[in-house]
Amino acid sequence: MLLTPKWTSMVIYVLSFGPLRTGQLQRSMPGISKKMLTQTLRELEADQLLSRKVHQVVPPAVEYSLTELGQKFVEPLLALYDWAEANFVLLDKVERNRAASGQAEIVEDESEALPLS
Amino acid sequence: MLLTPKWTSMVIYVLSFGPLRTGQLQRSMPGISKKMLTQTLRELEADQLLSRKVHQVVPPAVEYSLTELGQKFVEPLLALYDWAEANFVLLDKVERNRAASGQAEIVEDESEALPLS
DNA sequence: CAGCATCCCATAAGATACTG
DNA sequence: CAGTATCTTATGGGATGCTG
C-alpha cells in the first residue's frame, strides 16, 4: 500500500509546499534516517508521485518535487489530516481517551438463540 | 499511526455499510486472520472509532459498529480511495509505470557552485 | 461463535560507516 | 551533499491450538 510506510505521507505533505533538496527534506522531517528518506523517495518516485532532478555540480544537488499525480494526492491527504486535527487524533486526545473507560457494552439478552444473522 | 496497520482502513470501510458480527467481518475481508481481526478491532475500539456490543447469549454474539468519530472518518477515507481508483494505483497502473522508464532527470549545470540554497 | 495465547517468520526501520 | 551497504532490532502478521 501507499500509506502504510511510516514516512510516505509526510514526504508528500512537506513537498506539497514546493520542491526541496534532499537535506532540506531531511531537516523538515525530524527523526527520519537518511536510509529511510532515500528509500521512501525512491518508492514515491517509482510510483510517479514525485520527480527527482539531479544537478550535475559538486557537491551534488538533487531536487525533489511532486508530479501531477503527486499533487492530485495532496487534497485527499489533507482531508485525512484535517479529520485527524479536528479530532485531535494525531495529538493527544486519543491517548486520553484510551486512559479513560472504553469498556465494551454488555447487552443483556432474554433469549439464548442468536439474535443476529 | 492510524492507517499504517494493514487492515484498519478496510475494517472502517466494511463497517461503513452497517454493523457486523465478528464472523461476518472476517468473511468480508478475505485473507485476514482471526488474530489480526481481533487485534485491529481492539485498536480501533481503543481509538473510539468503533464500538463493541456483546450479546450475552450462547454461543456468543458480538456486534461491531462505527462510532460517531468513526463515521466522520469514512468521508476522508473514501476521498483517498477515490483518488486511488481514479489513478489506478491500487490496481495495476503503478506496476506498469514501474516497468516503464522512470529515470531521474539529469540537469546539466554550467557552474560548479550550488544553484540551490 | 468469539477470543486468547503461543510460536515463528517476514518485513520495516534505526544506527553506523563508507564512497564519489 | 547525496547516496549506498551492512548489521541489528522492533514490529507486523500468519498459523495453530485451546477456552467459555
mmCIF file of C-alpha atoms (C1' of nucleotides) in Angstrom:
data_model
loop_
_atom_site.group_PDB
_atom_site.id
_atom_site.type_symbol
_atom_site.label_atom_id
_atom_site.label_comp_id
_atom_site.label_asym_id
_atom_site.label_seq_id
_atom_site.Cartn_x
_atom_site.Cartn_y
_atom_site.Cartn_z
ATOM 1 C CA MET A 1 0.000 0.000 0.000
ATOM 2 C CA LEU A 2 0.870 3.607 -0.395
ATOM 3 C CA LEU A 3 0.161 4.825 3.100
ATOM 4 C CA THR A 4 1.491 2.015 5.200
ATOM 5 C CA PRO A 5 5.155 3.015 5.151
ATOM 6 C CA LYS A 6 5.910 5.318 8.026
ATOM 7 C CA TRP A 7 7.146 8.379 6.162
ATOM 8 C CA THR A 8 5.477 8.440 2.763
ATOM 9 C CA SER A 9 2.566 10.699 3.583
ATOM 10 C CA MET A 10 4.834 13.137 5.394
ATOM 11 C CA VAL A 11 7.121 13.417 2.394
ATOM 12 C CA ILE A 12 4.143 14.189 0.170
ATOM 13 C CA TYR A 13 2.913 16.753 2.652
ATOM 14 C CA VAL A 14 6.236 18.511 3.010
ATOM 15 C CA LEU A 15 6.754 18.607 -0.739
ATOM 16 C CA SER A 16 3.256 19.989 -1.257
ATOM 17 C CA PHE A 17 4.642 23.382 -0.256
ATOM 18 C CA GLY A 18 7.225 23.278 -3.016
ATOM 19 C CA PRO A 19 10.343 21.469 -4.249
ATOM 20 C CA LEU A 20 13.078 20.678 -1.763
ATOM 21 C CA ARG A 21 16.581 19.340 -1.830
ATOM 22 C CA THR A 22 17.488 16.148 -0.003
ATOM 23 C CA GLY A 23 18.954 17.823 3.044
ATOM 24 C CA GLN A 24 16.066 20.219 3.329
ATOM 25 C CA LEU A 25 13.678 17.307 3.195
ATOM 26 C CA GLN A 26 15.503 15.520 5.952
ATOM 27 C CA ARG A 27 15.554 18.585 8.161
ATOM 28 C CA SER A 28 11.828 19.016 7.519
ATOM 29 C CA MET A 29 11.175 15.594 8.977
ATOM 30 C CA PRO A 30 12.876 15.283 12.340
ATOM 31 C CA GLY A 31 13.600 11.700 13.213
ATOM 32 C CA ILE A 32 13.828 10.276 9.726
ATOM 33 C CA SER A 33 17.062 8.490 8.972
ATOM 34 C CA LYS A 34 18.992 9.005 5.781
ATOM 35 C CA LYS A 35 18.271 5.452 4.801
ATOM 36 C CA MET A 36 14.523 5.702 5.205
ATOM 37 C CA LEU A 37 14.471 9.054 3.469
ATOM 38 C CA THR A 38 16.196 7.664 0.399
ATOM 39 C CA GLN A 39 14.083 4.534 0.407
ATOM 40 C CA THR A 40 10.839 6.472 0.703
ATOM 41 C CA LEU A 41 11.868 8.863 -2.040
ATOM 42 C CA ARG A 42 12.759 6.000 -4.381
ATOM 43 C CA GLU A 43 9.406 4.328 -3.827
ATOM 44 C CA LEU A 44 7.458 7.508 -4.385
ATOM 45 C CA GLU A 45 9.479 8.152 -7.494
ATOM 46 C CA ALA A 46 8.717 4.661 -8.792
ATOM 47 C CA ASP A 47 5.037 5.341 -8.120
ATOM 48 C CA GLN A 48 5.382 8.550 -10.118
ATOM 49 C CA LEU A 49 4.253 10.707 -7.247
ATOM 50 C CA LEU A 50 7.414 12.777 -7.240
ATOM 51 C CA SER A 51 10.231 13.549 -9.640
ATOM 52 C CA ARG A 52 13.928 13.712 -8.974
ATOM 53 C CA LYS A 53 16.210 16.190 -10.678
ATOM 54 C CA VAL A 54 19.953 15.789 -10.358
ATOM 55 C CA HIS A 55 22.037 18.903 -10.870
ATOM 56 C CA GLN A 56 25.469 17.911 -12.097
ATOM 57 C CA VAL A 57 27.533 20.029 -9.784
ATOM 58 C CA VAL A 58 29.943 19.434 -6.972
ATOM 59 C CA PRO A 59 28.867 18.838 -4.376
ATOM 60 C CA PRO A 60 25.764 17.137 -5.764
ATOM 61 C CA ALA A 61 22.424 18.942 -5.649
ATOM 62 C CA VAL A 62 19.255 16.889 -6.007
ATOM 63 C CA GLU A 63 15.837 18.421 -6.085
ATOM 64 C CA TYR A 64 12.572 16.625 -5.399
ATOM 65 C CA SER A 65 9.161 17.875 -6.432
ATOM 66 C CA LEU A 66 5.664 16.474 -6.717
ATOM 67 C CA THR A 67 4.463 15.274 -10.083
ATOM 68 C CA GLU A 68 0.953 15.982 -11.361
ATOM 69 C CA LEU A 69 -0.120 12.690 -9.853
ATOM 70 C CA GLY A 70 1.505 13.579 -6.567
ATOM 71 C CA GLN A 71 -0.209 16.928 -6.425
ATOM 72 C CA LYS A 72 -3.549 15.266 -7.012
ATOM 73 C CA PHE A 73 -2.839 13.171 -3.962
ATOM 74 C CA VAL A 74 -2.389 16.179 -1.705
ATOM 75 C CA GLU A 75 -6.063 17.015 -1.472
ATOM 76 C CA PRO A 76 -7.326 13.662 -0.130
ATOM 77 C CA LEU A 77 -4.278 13.535 2.100
ATOM 78 C CA LEU A 78 -5.158 16.878 3.614
ATOM 79 C CA ALA A 79 -8.738 15.703 4.068
ATOM 80 C CA LEU A 80 -7.323 12.976 6.240
ATOM 81 C CA TYR A 81 -5.087 15.363 8.154
ATOM 82 C CA ASP A 82 -7.998 17.706 8.695
ATOM 83 C CA TRP A 83 -10.027 14.909 10.155
ATOM 84 C CA ALA A 84 -7.163 13.960 12.422
ATOM 85 C CA GLU A 85 -6.660 17.511 13.581
ATOM 86 C CA ALA A 86 -10.367 18.124 14.071
ATOM 87 C CA ASN A 87 -10.490 15.072 16.282
ATOM 88 C CA PHE A 88 -7.134 15.573 17.985
ATOM 89 C CA VAL A 89 -6.160 12.098 16.962
ATOM 90 C CA LEU A 90 -2.616 12.839 15.986
ATOM 91 C CA LEU A 91 -2.245 14.892 19.117
ATOM 92 C CA ASP A 92 -3.081 13.535 22.498
ATOM 93 C CA LYS A 93 -6.819 13.157 22.651
ATOM 94 C CA VAL A 94 -6.659 9.536 21.746
ATOM 95 C CA GLU A 95 -4.185 8.873 24.497
ATOM 96 C CA ARG A 96 -6.515 10.485 26.961
ATOM 97 C CA ASN A 97 -9.416 8.547 25.529
ATOM 98 C CA ARG A 98 -7.513 5.332 25.894
ATOM 99 C CA ALA A 99 -6.818 6.148 29.504
ATOM 100 C CA ALA A 100 -10.495 6.712 30.227
ATOM 101 C CA SER A 101 -13.079 3.916 30.369
ATOM 102 C CA GLY A 102 -13.683 2.316 27.000
ATOM 103 C CA GLN A 103 -15.379 -0.882 28.090
ATOM 104 C CA ALA A 104 -17.422 -2.936 25.658
ATOM 105 C CA GLU A 105 -21.126 -2.579 26.095
ATOM 106 C CA ILE A 106 -22.807 -5.629 27.519
ATOM 107 C CA VAL A 107 -26.261 -6.320 26.160
ATOM 108 C CA GLU A 108 -28.441 -8.489 28.346
ATOM 109 C CA ASP A 109 -30.483 -10.661 26.040
ATOM 110 C CA GLU A 110 -33.517 -12.633 27.088
ATOM 111 C CA SER A 111 -33.150 -15.397 24.588
ATOM 112 C CA GLU A 112 -30.381 -17.871 24.189
ATOM 113 C CA ALA A 113 -30.810 -18.002 20.440
ATOM 114 C CA LEU A 114 -28.681 -15.975 18.098
ATOM 115 C CA PRO A 115 -30.345 -12.586 17.646
ATOM 116 C CA LEU A 116 -28.276 -11.703 14.610
ATOM 117 C CA SER A 117 -27.988 -13.468 11.305
ATOM 118 C CA MET B 1 -0.430 5.918 13.153
ATOM 119 C CA LEU B 2 -3.970 5.060 12.321
ATOM 120 C CA LEU B 3 -3.523 3.984 8.733
ATOM 121 C CA THR B 4 -0.288 2.063 8.859
ATOM 122 C CA PRO B 5 -1.703 -1.242 10.091
ATOM 123 C CA LYS B 6 -2.680 -3.411 7.158
ATOM 124 C CA TRP B 7 -6.357 -3.920 7.896
ATOM 125 C CA THR B 8 -7.608 -0.872 9.775
ATOM 126 C CA SER B 9 -8.895 1.143 6.852
ATOM 127 C CA MET B 10 -10.616 -1.895 5.410
ATOM 128 C CA VAL B 11 -12.430 -2.569 8.665
ATOM 129 C CA ILE B 12 -13.673 1.010 8.727
ATOM 130 C CA TYR B 13 -14.761 0.730 5.139
ATOM 131 C CA VAL B 14 -16.626 -2.525 5.601
ATOM 132 C CA LEU B 15 -18.345 -1.258 8.724
ATOM 133 C CA SER B 16 -19.344 1.952 6.956
ATOM 134 C CA PHE B 17 -22.160 -0.027 5.350
ATOM 135 C CA GLY B 18 -23.545 -1.054 8.695
ATOM 136 C CA PRO B 19 -22.857 -3.051 11.869
ATOM 137 C CA LEU B 20 -21.470 -6.548 11.523
ATOM 138 C CA ARG B 21 -20.740 -9.501 13.731
ATOM 139 C CA THR B 22 -17.222 -10.856 14.092
ATOM 140 C CA GLY B 23 -17.643 -13.717 11.652
ATOM 141 C CA GLN B 24 -19.315 -11.509 9.091
ATOM 142 C CA LEU B 25 -16.450 -9.076 9.353
ATOM 143 C CA GLN B 26 -13.928 -11.803 8.797
ATOM 144 C CA ARG B 27 -15.763 -13.136 5.768
ATOM 145 C CA SER B 28 -15.942 -9.605 4.410
ATOM 146 C CA MET B 29 -12.174 -9.396 4.438
ATOM 147 C CA PRO B 30 -10.713 -12.427 2.709
ATOM 148 C CA GLY B 31 -7.238 -13.170 3.899
ATOM 149 C CA ILE B 32 -7.458 -11.631 7.337
ATOM 150 C CA SER B 33 -6.583 -13.969 10.168
ATOM 151 C CA LYS B 34 -8.626 -14.225 13.329
ATOM 152 C CA LYS B 35 -5.741 -12.821 15.282
ATOM 153 C CA MET B 36 -5.326 -9.707 13.172
ATOM 154 C CA LEU B 37 -9.063 -9.172 13.052
ATOM 155 C CA THR B 38 -9.300 -9.149 16.815
ATOM 156 C CA GLN B 39 -6.202 -7.015 17.184
ATOM 157 C CA THR B 40 -7.391 -4.471 14.654
ATOM 158 C CA LEU B 41 -10.817 -4.307 16.245
ATOM 159 C CA ARG B 42 -9.322 -3.757 19.688
ATOM 160 C CA GLU B 43 -7.165 -0.913 18.466
ATOM 161 C CA LEU B 44 -9.999 0.781 16.654
ATOM 162 C CA GLU B 45 -12.133 0.359 19.744
ATOM 163 C CA ALA B 46 -9.435 1.950 21.893
ATOM 164 C CA ASP B 47 -9.303 4.836 19.438
ATOM 165 C CA GLN B 48 -13.065 5.157 19.760
ATOM 166 C CA LEU B 49 -13.667 4.646 16.078
ATOM 167 C CA LEU B 50 -15.920 1.683 16.636
ATOM 168 C CA SER B 51 -17.977 0.237 19.443
ATOM 169 C CA ARG B 52 -18.321 -3.338 20.528
ATOM 170 C CA LYS B 53 -21.566 -4.771 21.817
ATOM 171 C CA VAL B 54 -21.563 -8.173 23.454
ATOM 172 C CA HIS B 55 -24.853 -10.030 23.454
ATOM 173 C CA GLN B 56 -24.943 -12.378 26.409
ATOM 174 C CA VAL B 57 -26.167 -15.461 24.658
ATOM 175 C CA VAL B 58 -24.765 -18.856 23.815
ATOM 176 C CA PRO B 59 -22.994 -19.087 21.575
ATOM 177 C CA PRO B 60 -21.662 -15.536 21.976
ATOM 178 C CA ALA B 61 -22.738 -12.835 19.556
ATOM 179 C CA VAL B 62 -20.617 -9.703 19.263
ATOM 180 C CA GLU B 63 -21.594 -6.777 17.108
ATOM 181 C CA TYR B 64 -19.267 -4.057 15.883
ATOM 182 C CA SER B 65 -20.386 -0.689 14.584
ATOM 183 C CA LEU B 66 -18.795 2.646 13.806
ATOM 184 C CA THR B 67 -18.979 5.377 16.411
ATOM 185 C CA GLU B 68 -19.695 8.985 15.531
ATOM 186 C CA LEU B 69 -15.967 9.530 15.289
ATOM 187 C CA GLY B 70 -15.587 6.511 13.073
ATOM 188 C CA GLN B 71 -18.323 7.639 10.740
ATOM 189 C CA LYS B 72 -16.664 11.009 10.389
ATOM 190 C CA PHE B 73 -13.575 9.180 9.256
ATOM 191 C CA VAL B 74 -15.356 7.472 6.377
ATOM 192 C CA GLU B 75 -15.519 10.541 4.187
ATOM 193 C CA PRO B 76 -11.786 11.348 4.053
ATOM 194 C CA LEU B 77 -11.100 7.656 3.718
ATOM 195 C CA LEU B 78 -13.318 7.457 0.667
ATOM 196 C CA ALA B 79 -11.601 10.535 -0.740
ATOM 197 C CA LEU B 80 -8.400 8.559 -0.586
ATOM 198 C CA TYR B 81 -9.974 5.508 -2.175
ATOM 199 C CA ASP B 82 -11.414 7.673 -4.921
ATOM 200 C CA TRP B 83 -8.003 9.079 -5.677
ATOM 201 C CA ALA B 84 -6.524 5.602 -5.781
ATOM 202 C CA GLU B 85 -9.221 4.332 -8.094
ATOM 203 C CA ALA B 86 -9.064 7.376 -10.350
ATOM 204 C CA ASN B 87 -5.345 6.834 -10.752
ATOM 205 C CA PHE B 88 -5.423 3.054 -10.921
ATOM 206 C CA VAL B 89 -2.906 2.957 -8.135
ATOM 207 C CA LEU B 90 -4.414 0.121 -6.190
ATOM 208 C CA LEU B 91 -4.840 -1.768 -9.427
ATOM 209 C CA ASP B 92 -2.002 -2.327 -11.813
ATOM 210 C CA LYS B 93 -1.169 1.010 -13.370
ATOM 211 C CA VAL B 94 1.653 1.584 -10.956
ATOM 212 C CA GLU B 95 3.144 -1.758 -11.735
ATOM 213 C CA ARG B 96 3.119 -0.895 -15.420
ATOM 214 C CA ASN B 97 4.561 2.501 -14.645
ATOM 215 C CA ARG B 98 7.334 0.929 -12.637
ATOM 216 C CA ALA B 99 8.146 -1.335 -15.551
ATOM 217 C CA ALA B 100 8.449 1.596 -17.942
ATOM 218 C CA SER B 101 11.258 4.150 -17.866
ATOM 219 C CA GLY B 102 11.312 6.209 -14.670
ATOM 220 C CA GLN B 103 14.834 7.574 -14.786
ATOM 221 C CA ALA B 104 15.801 10.631 -12.794
ATOM 222 C CA GLU B 105 16.180 13.752 -14.842
ATOM 223 C CA ILE B 106 19.749 14.906 -15.241
ATOM 224 C CA VAL B 107 20.209 18.641 -15.331
ATOM 225 C CA GLU B 108 23.434 19.835 -16.914
ATOM 226 C CA ASP B 109 24.600 22.838 -14.970
ATOM 227 C CA GLU B 110 27.287 25.263 -16.125
ATOM 228 C CA SER B 111 28.516 26.278 -12.733
ATOM 229 C CA GLU B 112 30.118 24.158 -10.074
ATOM 230 C CA ALA B 113 28.576 26.208 -7.316
ATOM 231 C CA LEU B 114 25.381 25.141 -5.564
ATOM 232 C CA PRO B 115 22.459 26.569 -7.521
ATOM 233 C CA LEU B 116 20.027 25.955 -4.711
ATOM 234 C CA SER B 117 20.013 27.274 -1.184
ATOM 235 C "C1'" DC C 1 -19.024 -18.079 17.901
ATOM 236 C "C1'" DA C 2 -15.672 -15.176 19.599
ATOM 237 C "C1'" DG C 3 -11.437 -14.701 21.674
ATOM 238 C "C1'" DC C 4 -6.821 -15.526 23.702
ATOM 239 C "C1'" DA C 5 -2.052 -17.417 23.896
ATOM 240 C "C1'" DT C 6 1.915 -19.057 21.789
ATOM 241 C "C1'" DC C 7 5.359 -19.784 18.430
ATOM 242 C "C1'" DC C 8 7.563 -18.330 14.238
ATOM 243 C "C1'" DC C 9 8.666 -15.675 10.171
ATOM 244 C "C1'" DA C 10 8.860 -11.593 7.122
ATOM 245 C "C1'" DT C 11 9.417 -7.036 6.723
ATOM 246 C "C1'" DA C 12 10.069 -2.163 8.450
ATOM 247 C "C1'" DA C 13 13.013 0.709 10.295
ATOM 248 C "C1'" DG C 14 17.119 2.564 13.021
ATOM 249 C "C1'" DA C 15 22.350 3.028 13.548
ATOM 250 C "C1'" DT C 16 26.627 3.268 11.649
ATOM 251 C "C1'" DA C 17 30.296 3.530 8.458
ATOM 252 C "C1'" DC C 18 31.887 4.337 3.814
ATOM 253 C "C1'" DT C 19 32.002 6.466 -1.204
ATOM 254 C "C1'" DG C 20 32.040 9.980 -5.136
ATOM 255 C "C1'" DC D 1 25.784 16.848 -0.281
ATOM 256 C "C1'" DA D 2 23.621 12.752 -1.603
ATOM 257 C "C1'" DG D 3 23.652 8.102 -1.568
ATOM 258 C "C1'" DT D 4 24.835 3.013 -0.675
ATOM 259 C "C1'" DA D 5 25.834 -1.043 2.175
ATOM 260 C "C1'" DT D 6 25.573 -3.697 6.187
ATOM 261 C "C1'" DC D 7 24.091 -5.030 10.601
ATOM 262 C "C1'" DT D 8 20.670 -5.195 14.265
ATOM 263 C "C1'" DT D 9 16.362 -4.527 16.396
ATOM 264 C "C1'" DA D 10 11.343 -3.734 16.581
ATOM 265 C "C1'" DT D 11 7.130 -4.657 14.840
ATOM 266 C "C1'" DG D 12 3.579 -6.691 11.955
ATOM 267 C "C1'" DG D 13 1.478 -10.501 10.811
ATOM 268 C "C1'" DG D 14 0.362 -15.603 9.920
ATOM 269 C "C1'" DA D 15 -0.586 -20.457 11.771
ATOM 270 C "C1'" DT D 16 -2.168 -23.258 15.194
ATOM 271 C "C1'" DG D 17 -4.351 -24.912 19.266
ATOM 272 C "C1'" DC D 18 -7.193 -24.094 23.375
ATOM 273 C "C1'" DT D 19 -11.184 -21.994 26.144
ATOM 274 C "C1'" DG D 20 -16.034 -20.462 27.678
#
